[in-house]
Short mmCIF file of C-alpha atoms and ligand atoms in Angstrom, two decimals:
data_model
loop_
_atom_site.label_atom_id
_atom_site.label_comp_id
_atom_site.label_asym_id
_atom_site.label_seq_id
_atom_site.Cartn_x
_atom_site.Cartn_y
_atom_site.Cartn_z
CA UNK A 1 29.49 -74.84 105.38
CA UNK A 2 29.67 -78.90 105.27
CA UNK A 3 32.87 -80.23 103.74
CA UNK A 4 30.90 -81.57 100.43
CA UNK A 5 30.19 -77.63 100.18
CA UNK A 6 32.20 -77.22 96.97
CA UNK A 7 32.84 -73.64 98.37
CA UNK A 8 34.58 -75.23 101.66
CA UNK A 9 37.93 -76.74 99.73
CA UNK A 10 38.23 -72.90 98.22
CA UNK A 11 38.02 -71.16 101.42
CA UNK A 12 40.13 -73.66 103.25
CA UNK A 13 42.65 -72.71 100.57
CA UNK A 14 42.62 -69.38 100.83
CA UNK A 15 43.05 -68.92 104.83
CA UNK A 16 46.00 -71.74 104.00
CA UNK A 17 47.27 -69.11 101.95
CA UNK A 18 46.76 -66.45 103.77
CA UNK A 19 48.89 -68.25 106.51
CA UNK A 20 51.64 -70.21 104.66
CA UNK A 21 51.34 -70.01 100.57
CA UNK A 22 51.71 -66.14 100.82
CA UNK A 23 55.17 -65.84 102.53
CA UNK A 24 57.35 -68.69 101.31
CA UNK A 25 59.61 -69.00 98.01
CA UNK A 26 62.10 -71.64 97.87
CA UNK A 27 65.78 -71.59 98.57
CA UNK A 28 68.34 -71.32 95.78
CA UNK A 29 71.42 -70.80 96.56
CA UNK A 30 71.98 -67.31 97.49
CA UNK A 31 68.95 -66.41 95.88
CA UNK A 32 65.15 -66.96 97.01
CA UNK A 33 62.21 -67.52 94.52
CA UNK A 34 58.97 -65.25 95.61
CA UNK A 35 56.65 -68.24 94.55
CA UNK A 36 57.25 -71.42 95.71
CA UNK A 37 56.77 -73.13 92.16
CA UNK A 38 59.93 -74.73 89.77
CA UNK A 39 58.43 -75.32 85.79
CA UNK A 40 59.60 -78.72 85.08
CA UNK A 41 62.23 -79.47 82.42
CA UNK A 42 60.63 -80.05 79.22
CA UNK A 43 62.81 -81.57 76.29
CA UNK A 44 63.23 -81.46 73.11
CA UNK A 45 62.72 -78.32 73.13
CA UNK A 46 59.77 -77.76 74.88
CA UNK A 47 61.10 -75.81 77.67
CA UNK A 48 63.69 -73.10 76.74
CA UNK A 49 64.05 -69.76 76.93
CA UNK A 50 60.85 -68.69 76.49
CA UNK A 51 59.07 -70.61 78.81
CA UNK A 52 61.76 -70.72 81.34
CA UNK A 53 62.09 -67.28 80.79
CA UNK A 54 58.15 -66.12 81.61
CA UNK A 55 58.06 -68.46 84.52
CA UNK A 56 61.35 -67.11 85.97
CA UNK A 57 60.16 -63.34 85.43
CA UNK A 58 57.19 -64.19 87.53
CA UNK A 59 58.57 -64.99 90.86
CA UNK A 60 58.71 -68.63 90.25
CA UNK A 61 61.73 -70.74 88.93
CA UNK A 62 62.39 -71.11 84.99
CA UNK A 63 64.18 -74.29 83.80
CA UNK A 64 65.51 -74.84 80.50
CA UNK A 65 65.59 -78.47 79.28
CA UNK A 66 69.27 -79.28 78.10
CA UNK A 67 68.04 -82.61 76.41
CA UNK A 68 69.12 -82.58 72.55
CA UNK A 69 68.84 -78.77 73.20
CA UNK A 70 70.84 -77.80 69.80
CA UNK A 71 68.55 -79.76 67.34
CA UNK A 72 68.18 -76.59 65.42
CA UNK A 73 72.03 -75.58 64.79
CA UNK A 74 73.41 -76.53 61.39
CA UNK A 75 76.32 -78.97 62.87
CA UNK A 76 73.99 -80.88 65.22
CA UNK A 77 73.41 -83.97 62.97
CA UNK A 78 77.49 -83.90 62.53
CA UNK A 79 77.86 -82.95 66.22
CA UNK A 80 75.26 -83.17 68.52
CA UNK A 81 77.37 -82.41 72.11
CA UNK A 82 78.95 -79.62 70.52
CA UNK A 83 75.68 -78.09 69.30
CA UNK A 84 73.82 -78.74 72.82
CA UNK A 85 76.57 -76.74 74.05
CA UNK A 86 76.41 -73.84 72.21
CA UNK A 87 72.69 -73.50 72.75
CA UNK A 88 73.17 -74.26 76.45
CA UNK A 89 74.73 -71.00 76.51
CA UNK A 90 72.80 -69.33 73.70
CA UNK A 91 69.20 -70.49 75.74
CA UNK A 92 70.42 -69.41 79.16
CA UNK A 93 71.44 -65.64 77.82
CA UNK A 94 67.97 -65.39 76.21
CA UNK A 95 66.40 -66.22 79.56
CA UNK A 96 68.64 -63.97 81.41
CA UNK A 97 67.48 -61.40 79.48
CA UNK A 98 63.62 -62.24 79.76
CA UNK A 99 64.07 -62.72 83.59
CA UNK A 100 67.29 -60.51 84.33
CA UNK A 101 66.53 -60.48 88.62
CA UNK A 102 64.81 -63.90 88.20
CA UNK A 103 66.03 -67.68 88.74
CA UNK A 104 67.11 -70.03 86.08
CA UNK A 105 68.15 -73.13 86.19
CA UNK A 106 68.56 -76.13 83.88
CA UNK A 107 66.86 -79.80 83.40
CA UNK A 108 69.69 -81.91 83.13
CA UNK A 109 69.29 -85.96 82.68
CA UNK A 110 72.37 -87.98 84.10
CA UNK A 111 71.37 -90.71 81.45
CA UNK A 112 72.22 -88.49 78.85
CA UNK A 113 75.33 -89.14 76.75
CA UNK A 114 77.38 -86.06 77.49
CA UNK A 115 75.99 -85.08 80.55
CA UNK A 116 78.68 -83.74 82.80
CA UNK A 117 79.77 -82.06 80.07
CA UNK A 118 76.52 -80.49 79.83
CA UNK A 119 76.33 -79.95 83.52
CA UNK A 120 79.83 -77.82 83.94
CA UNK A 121 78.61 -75.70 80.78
CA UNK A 122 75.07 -74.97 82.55
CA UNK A 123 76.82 -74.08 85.61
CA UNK A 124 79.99 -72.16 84.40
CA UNK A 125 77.42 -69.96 82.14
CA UNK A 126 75.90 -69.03 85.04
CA UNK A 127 72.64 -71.16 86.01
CA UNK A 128 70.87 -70.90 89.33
CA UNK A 129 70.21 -74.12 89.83
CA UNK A 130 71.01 -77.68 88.19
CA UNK A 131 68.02 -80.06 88.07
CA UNK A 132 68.74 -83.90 87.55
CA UNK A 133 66.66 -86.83 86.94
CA UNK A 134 66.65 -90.46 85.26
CA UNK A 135 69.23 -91.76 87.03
CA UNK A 136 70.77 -90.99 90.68
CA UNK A 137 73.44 -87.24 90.09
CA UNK A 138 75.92 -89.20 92.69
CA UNK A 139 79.00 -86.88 91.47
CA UNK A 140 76.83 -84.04 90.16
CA UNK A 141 78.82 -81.70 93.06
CA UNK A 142 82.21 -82.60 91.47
CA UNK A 143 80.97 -81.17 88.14
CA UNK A 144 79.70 -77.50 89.67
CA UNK A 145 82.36 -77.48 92.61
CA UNK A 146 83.77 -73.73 92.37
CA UNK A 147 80.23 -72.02 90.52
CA UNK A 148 77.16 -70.79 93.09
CA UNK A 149 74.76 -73.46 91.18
CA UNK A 150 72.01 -74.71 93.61
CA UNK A 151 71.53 -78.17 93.04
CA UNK A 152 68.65 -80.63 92.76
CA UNK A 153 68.43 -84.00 92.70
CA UNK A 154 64.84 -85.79 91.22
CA UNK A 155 64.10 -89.17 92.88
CA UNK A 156 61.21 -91.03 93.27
CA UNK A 157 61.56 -92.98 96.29
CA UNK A 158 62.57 -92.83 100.23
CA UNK A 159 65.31 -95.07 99.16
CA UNK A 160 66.43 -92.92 96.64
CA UNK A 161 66.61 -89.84 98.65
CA UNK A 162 68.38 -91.65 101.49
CA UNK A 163 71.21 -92.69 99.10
CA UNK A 164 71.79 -89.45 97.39
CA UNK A 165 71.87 -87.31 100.91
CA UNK A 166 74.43 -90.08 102.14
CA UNK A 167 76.49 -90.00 99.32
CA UNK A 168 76.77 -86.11 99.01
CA UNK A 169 77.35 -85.83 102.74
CA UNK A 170 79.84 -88.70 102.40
CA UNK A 171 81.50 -87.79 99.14
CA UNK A 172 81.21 -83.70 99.45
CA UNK A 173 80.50 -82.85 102.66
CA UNK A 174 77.07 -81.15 101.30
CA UNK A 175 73.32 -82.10 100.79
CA UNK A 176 71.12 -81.51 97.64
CA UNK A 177 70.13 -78.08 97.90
CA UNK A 178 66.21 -79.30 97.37
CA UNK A 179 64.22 -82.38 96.92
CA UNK A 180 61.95 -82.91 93.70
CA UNK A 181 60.01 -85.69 93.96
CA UNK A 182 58.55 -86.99 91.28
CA UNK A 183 55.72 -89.05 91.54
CA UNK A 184 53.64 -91.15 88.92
CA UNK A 185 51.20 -89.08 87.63
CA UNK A 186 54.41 -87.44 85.78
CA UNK A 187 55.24 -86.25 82.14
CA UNK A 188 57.78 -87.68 79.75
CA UNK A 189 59.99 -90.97 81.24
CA UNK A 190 58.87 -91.99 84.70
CA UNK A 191 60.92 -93.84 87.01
CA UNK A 192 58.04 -96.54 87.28
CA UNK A 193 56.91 -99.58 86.09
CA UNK A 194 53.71 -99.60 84.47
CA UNK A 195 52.29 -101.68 87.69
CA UNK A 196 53.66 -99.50 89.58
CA UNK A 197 51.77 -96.03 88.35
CA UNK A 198 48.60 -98.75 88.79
CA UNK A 199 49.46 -99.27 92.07
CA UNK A 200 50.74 -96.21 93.87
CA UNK A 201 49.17 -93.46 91.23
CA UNK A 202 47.56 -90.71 92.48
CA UNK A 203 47.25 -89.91 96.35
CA UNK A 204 48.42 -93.62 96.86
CA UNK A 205 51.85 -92.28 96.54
CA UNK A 206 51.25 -90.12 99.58
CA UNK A 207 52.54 -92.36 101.95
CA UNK A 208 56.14 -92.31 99.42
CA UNK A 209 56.40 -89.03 100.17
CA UNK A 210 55.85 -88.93 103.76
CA UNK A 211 58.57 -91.01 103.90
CA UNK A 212 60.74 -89.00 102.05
CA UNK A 213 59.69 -85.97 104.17
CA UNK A 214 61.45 -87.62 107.03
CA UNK A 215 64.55 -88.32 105.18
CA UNK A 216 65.08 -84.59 104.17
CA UNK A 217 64.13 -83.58 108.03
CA UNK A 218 66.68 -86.41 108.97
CA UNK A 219 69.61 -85.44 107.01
CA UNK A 220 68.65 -81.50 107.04
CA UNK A 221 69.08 -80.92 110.74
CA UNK A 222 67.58 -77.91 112.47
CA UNK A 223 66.48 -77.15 108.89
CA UNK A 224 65.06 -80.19 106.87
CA UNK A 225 65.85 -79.84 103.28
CA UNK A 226 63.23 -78.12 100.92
CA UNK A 227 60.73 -81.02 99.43
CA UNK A 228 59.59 -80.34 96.06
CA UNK A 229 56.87 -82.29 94.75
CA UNK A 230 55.92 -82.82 90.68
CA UNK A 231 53.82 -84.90 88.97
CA UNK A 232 49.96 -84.17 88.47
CA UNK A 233 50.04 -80.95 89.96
CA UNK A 234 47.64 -78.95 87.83
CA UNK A 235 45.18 -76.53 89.94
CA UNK A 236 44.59 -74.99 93.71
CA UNK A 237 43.81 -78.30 95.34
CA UNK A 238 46.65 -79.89 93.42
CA UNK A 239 49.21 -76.97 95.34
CA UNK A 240 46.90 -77.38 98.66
CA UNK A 241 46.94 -80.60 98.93
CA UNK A 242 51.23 -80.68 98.13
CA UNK A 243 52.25 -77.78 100.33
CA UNK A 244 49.35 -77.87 103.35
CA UNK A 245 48.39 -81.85 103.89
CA UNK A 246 51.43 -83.32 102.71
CA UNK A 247 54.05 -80.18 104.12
CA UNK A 248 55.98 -79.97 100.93
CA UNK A 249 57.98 -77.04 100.28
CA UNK A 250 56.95 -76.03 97.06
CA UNK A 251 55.79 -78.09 94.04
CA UNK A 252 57.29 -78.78 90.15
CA UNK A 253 54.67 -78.09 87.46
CA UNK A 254 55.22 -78.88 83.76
CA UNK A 255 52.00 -80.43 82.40
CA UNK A 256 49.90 -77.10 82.77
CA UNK A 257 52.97 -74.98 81.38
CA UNK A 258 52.57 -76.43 77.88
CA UNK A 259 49.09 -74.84 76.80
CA UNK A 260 50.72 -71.45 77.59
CA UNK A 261 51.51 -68.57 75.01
CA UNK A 262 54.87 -69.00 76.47
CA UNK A 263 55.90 -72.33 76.21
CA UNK A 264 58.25 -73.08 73.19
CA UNK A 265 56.66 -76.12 71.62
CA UNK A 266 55.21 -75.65 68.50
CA UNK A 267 51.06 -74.31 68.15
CA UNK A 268 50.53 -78.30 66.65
CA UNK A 269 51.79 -79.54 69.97
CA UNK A 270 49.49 -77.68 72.51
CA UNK A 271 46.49 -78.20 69.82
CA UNK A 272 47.31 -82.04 70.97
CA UNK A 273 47.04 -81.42 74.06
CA UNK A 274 43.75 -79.50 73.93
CA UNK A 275 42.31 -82.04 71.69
CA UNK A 276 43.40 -85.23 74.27
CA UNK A 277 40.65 -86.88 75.93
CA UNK A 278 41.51 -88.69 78.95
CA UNK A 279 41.35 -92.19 77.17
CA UNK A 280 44.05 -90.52 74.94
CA UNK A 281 46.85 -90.44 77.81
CA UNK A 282 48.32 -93.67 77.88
CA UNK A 283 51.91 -95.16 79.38
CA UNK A 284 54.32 -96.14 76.93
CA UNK A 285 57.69 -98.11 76.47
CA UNK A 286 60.32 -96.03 74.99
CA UNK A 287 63.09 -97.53 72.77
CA UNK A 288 66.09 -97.86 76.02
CA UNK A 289 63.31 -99.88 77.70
CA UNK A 290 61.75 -97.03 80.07
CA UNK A 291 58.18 -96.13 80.95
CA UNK A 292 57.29 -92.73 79.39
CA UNK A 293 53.57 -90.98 79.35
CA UNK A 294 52.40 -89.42 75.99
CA UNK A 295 49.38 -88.67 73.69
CA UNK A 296 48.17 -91.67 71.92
CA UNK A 297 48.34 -91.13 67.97
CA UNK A 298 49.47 -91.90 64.59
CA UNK A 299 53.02 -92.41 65.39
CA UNK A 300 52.76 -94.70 68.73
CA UNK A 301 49.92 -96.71 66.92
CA UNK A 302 52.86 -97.19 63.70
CA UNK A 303 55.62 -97.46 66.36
CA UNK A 304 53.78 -100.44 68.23
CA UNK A 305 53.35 -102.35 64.98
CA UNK A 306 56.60 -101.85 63.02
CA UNK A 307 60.27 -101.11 63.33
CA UNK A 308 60.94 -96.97 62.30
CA UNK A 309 64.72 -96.91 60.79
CA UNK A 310 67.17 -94.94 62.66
CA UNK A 311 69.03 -93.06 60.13
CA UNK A 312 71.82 -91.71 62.39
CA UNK A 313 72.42 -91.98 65.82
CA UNK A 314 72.07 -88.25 67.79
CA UNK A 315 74.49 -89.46 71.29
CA UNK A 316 71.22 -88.93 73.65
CA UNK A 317 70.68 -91.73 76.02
CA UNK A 318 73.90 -93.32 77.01
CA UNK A 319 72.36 -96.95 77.18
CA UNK A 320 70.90 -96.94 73.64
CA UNK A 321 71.87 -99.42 70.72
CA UNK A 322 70.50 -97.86 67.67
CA UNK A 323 70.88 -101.31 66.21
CA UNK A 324 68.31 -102.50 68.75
CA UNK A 325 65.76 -99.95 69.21
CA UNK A 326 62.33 -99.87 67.39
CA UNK A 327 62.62 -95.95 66.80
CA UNK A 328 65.20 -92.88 67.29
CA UNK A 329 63.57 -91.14 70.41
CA UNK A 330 65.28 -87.91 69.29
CA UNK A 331 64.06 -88.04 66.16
CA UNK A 332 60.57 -88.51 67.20
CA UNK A 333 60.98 -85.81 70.32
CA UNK A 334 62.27 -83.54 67.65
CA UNK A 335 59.44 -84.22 64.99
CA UNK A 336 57.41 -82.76 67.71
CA UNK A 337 59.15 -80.01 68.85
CA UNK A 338 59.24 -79.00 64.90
CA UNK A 339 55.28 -79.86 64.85
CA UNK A 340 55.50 -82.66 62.45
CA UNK A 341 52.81 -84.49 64.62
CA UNK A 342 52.35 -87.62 62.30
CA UNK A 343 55.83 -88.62 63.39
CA UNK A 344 55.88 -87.69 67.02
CA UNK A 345 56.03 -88.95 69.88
CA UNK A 346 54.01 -85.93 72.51
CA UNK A 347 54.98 -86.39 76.30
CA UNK A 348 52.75 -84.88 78.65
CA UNK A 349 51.41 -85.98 82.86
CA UNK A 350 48.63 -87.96 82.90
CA UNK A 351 46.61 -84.47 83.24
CA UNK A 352 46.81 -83.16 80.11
CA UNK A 353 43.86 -84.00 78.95
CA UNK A 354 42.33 -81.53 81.34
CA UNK A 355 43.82 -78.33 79.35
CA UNK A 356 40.73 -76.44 77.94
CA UNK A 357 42.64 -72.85 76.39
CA UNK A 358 45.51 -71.24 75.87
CA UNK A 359 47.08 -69.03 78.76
CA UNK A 360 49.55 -66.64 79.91
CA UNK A 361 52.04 -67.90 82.10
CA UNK A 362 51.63 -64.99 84.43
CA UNK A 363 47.76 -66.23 84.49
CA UNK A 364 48.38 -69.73 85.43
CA UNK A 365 50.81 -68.39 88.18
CA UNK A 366 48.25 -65.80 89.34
CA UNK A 367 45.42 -68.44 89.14
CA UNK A 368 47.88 -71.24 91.77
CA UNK A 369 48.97 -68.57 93.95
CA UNK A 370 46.96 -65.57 94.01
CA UNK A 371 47.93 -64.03 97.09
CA UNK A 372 51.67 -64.85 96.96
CA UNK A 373 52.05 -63.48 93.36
CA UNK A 374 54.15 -60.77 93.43
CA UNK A 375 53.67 -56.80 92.54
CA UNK A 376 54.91 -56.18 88.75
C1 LIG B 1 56.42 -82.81 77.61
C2 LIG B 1 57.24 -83.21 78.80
C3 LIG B 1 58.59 -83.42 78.64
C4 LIG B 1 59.39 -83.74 79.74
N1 LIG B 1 60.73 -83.91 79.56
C5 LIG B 1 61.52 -84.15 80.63
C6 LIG B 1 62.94 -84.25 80.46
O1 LIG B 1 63.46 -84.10 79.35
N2 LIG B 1 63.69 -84.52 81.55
C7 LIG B 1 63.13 -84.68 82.79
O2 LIG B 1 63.86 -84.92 83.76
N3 LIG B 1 61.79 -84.57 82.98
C8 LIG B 1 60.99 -84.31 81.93
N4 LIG B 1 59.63 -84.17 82.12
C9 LIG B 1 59.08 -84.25 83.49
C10 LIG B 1 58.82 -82.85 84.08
O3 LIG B 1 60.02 -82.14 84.25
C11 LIG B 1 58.05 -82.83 85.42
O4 LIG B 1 58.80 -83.26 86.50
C12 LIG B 1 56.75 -83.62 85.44
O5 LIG B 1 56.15 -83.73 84.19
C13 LIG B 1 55.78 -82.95 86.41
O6 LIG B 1 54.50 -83.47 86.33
P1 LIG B 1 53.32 -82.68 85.55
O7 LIG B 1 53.71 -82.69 84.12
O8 LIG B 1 52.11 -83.49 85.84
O9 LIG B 1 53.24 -81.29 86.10
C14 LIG B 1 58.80 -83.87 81.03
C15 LIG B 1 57.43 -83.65 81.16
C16 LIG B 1 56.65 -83.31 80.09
C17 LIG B 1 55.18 -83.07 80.29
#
């Protein structure tokens, strides 16, 4: 069999598995995960219970997104850090009940308005693990000191990762129980420049991650710490290529979650995301300034050419001026999760185009790992 044999790449993969895939879950806390897969953090309201919930049950690692999480509850236009906190709660019992043996966590952004307060609920109710991206967590162990939550930093560089494992070891005397790195080919807001996903998308972030490989065996000792890796992980190859070429530990999947029975956007959403073409996907600015990835359609094409009031300001991103901004991004997150698509603004990866049906979770786990699923 040559290697342009499409039938080589499968077979490589499965004696890979066979080998490594099969036996290793990742480490949280005192708990391990049978596959080694975390479903990314999906807000608003794309990832909750359900999904979290369905992924958690199957071995891998569930997390709920706590962005603007109580945008259903009557008092959240009034109150919108007292609703997230209620539904913090509310969310994390319904997945504990999906997934009573399995591991949830939370998706918590540090640019959020109310985030350590956000964090210490998460934790005290009882989550596994605390995920935390756009921006660096440097206290995040102050806010879960004295509760068994693993916890997770996302970065997206070597330099990154450096600064967080010297801080923690500094400022706590501990290290980020994993790595997720998050690359460009990512969903929602990415932590680079639009030149940037041109010039290291794709495999050319490889050598990013290498590099970041070496800082988690640096700081991790005998044991280097486990290296997550998300963004544009879709299929077999995708997982291959993460955990056998590169050596990560496990990998971060969100994109390929969405078009599942599961998930806990709206039917309107995933029929975008079947409907995308690739020309569809396209990088966009969102109102505080940062790159995000989402479905072209009626609302960017409005958004780019006039100013959308803001009617009230929901407390999300710390750093916003609603007197400055050319749309609410709650409001238009929320249109979606509510599947008012003329007014909303649909994150995805940059492979979202590539979703063709409507699956079970426990399919799409099956179909990435089928000899490390586990017995149900
Ligand atoms: C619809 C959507 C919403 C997302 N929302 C968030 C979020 O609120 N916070 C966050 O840290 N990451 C968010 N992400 C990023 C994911 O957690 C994940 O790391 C990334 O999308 C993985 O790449 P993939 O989608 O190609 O699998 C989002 C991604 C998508 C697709």
């Amino acid at each position: 069999m040559s290697e342009k044999d499409p039938g080589w790449k499968d077979l490589k993969i499965k004696t890979a598995e066979k080998n490594a895939l099969r036996i290793k879950g990742l480490p949280v806390g005192r708990k391990q995960s049978k596959l080694p897969v975390i479903q990314g953090g999906m807000g608003v309201g794309i990832s909750l219970s359900g999904l979290a919930g369905a992924v958690a049950s199957c071995g891998g690692i569930g997390l709920i997104s706590a962005a603007q999480i109580g945008f259903r509850r009557p008092e959240f236009d009034r109150d919108p850090v007292s609703a997230n906190i209620a539904s913090i709660k509310e969310e994390f019992q319904k997945a504990r009940k999906i997934a009573p043996e399995g591991i949830i966590g939370f998706n918590i952004m540090v640019a959020m308005h109310g985030y350590e307060t956000y964090v210490k609920t998460a934790a005290e109710a009882g989550a596994d693990l605390i995920v935390c991206g756009a921006g660096l967590p440097v206290d995040l162990p102050a806010y879960t000191a004295g509760t068994p939550a693993a916890l997770a930093p996302v970065i997206s560089s070597a330099r990154a990762a450096e600064l967080i494992c010297r801080m923690w070891k500094h400022r706590y005397q501990r290290l980020p129980d994993l790595l997720i790195v998050e690359g460009p080919e990512a969903g929602g807001h990415l932590g680079f420049s639009p030149e940037e996903v041109e010039e290291k998308g794709g495999r050319r972030f490889d050598e990013e991650i290498k590099r970041i490989l070496a800082v988690a065996e640096t700081y991790g000792g005998n044991e280097a710490i486990p290296v997550v890796l998300a963004g544009g992980i879709y299929d077999r190859a995708d997982v291959f290529h993460a955990m056998e070429e590169l050596g990560a530990t496990g990998v971060q999947i969100a994109t390929r979650l969405v078009t599942t029975e599961e998930c806990d956007a709206p039917s309107a959403y995933k029929q975008a995301y079947l409907n995308a073409k690739k020309e569809d996907i396209v990088l966009t600015k969102s109102p505080v300034g940062m790159p995000g990835r989402a479905i072209r359609n009626e609302f960017l094409r409005r958004a780019a050419k006039e100013q959308i009031p803001v009617k009230a300001c929901h407390k999300c991103l710390k750093k916003c001026d609603p007197t400055k901004i050319p749309y609410c991004i709650t409001d238009a997150l929320i249109h979606a999760a509510r599947g008012e698509m003329e007014d909303a603004l649909i994150f995805c990866g940059s492979n979202a185009w590539r979703a063709e049906k409507i699956e079970r979770v426990e399919d799409v786990l099956r179909e990435l790992f089928p000899l490390s699923f586990p017995e149900r």
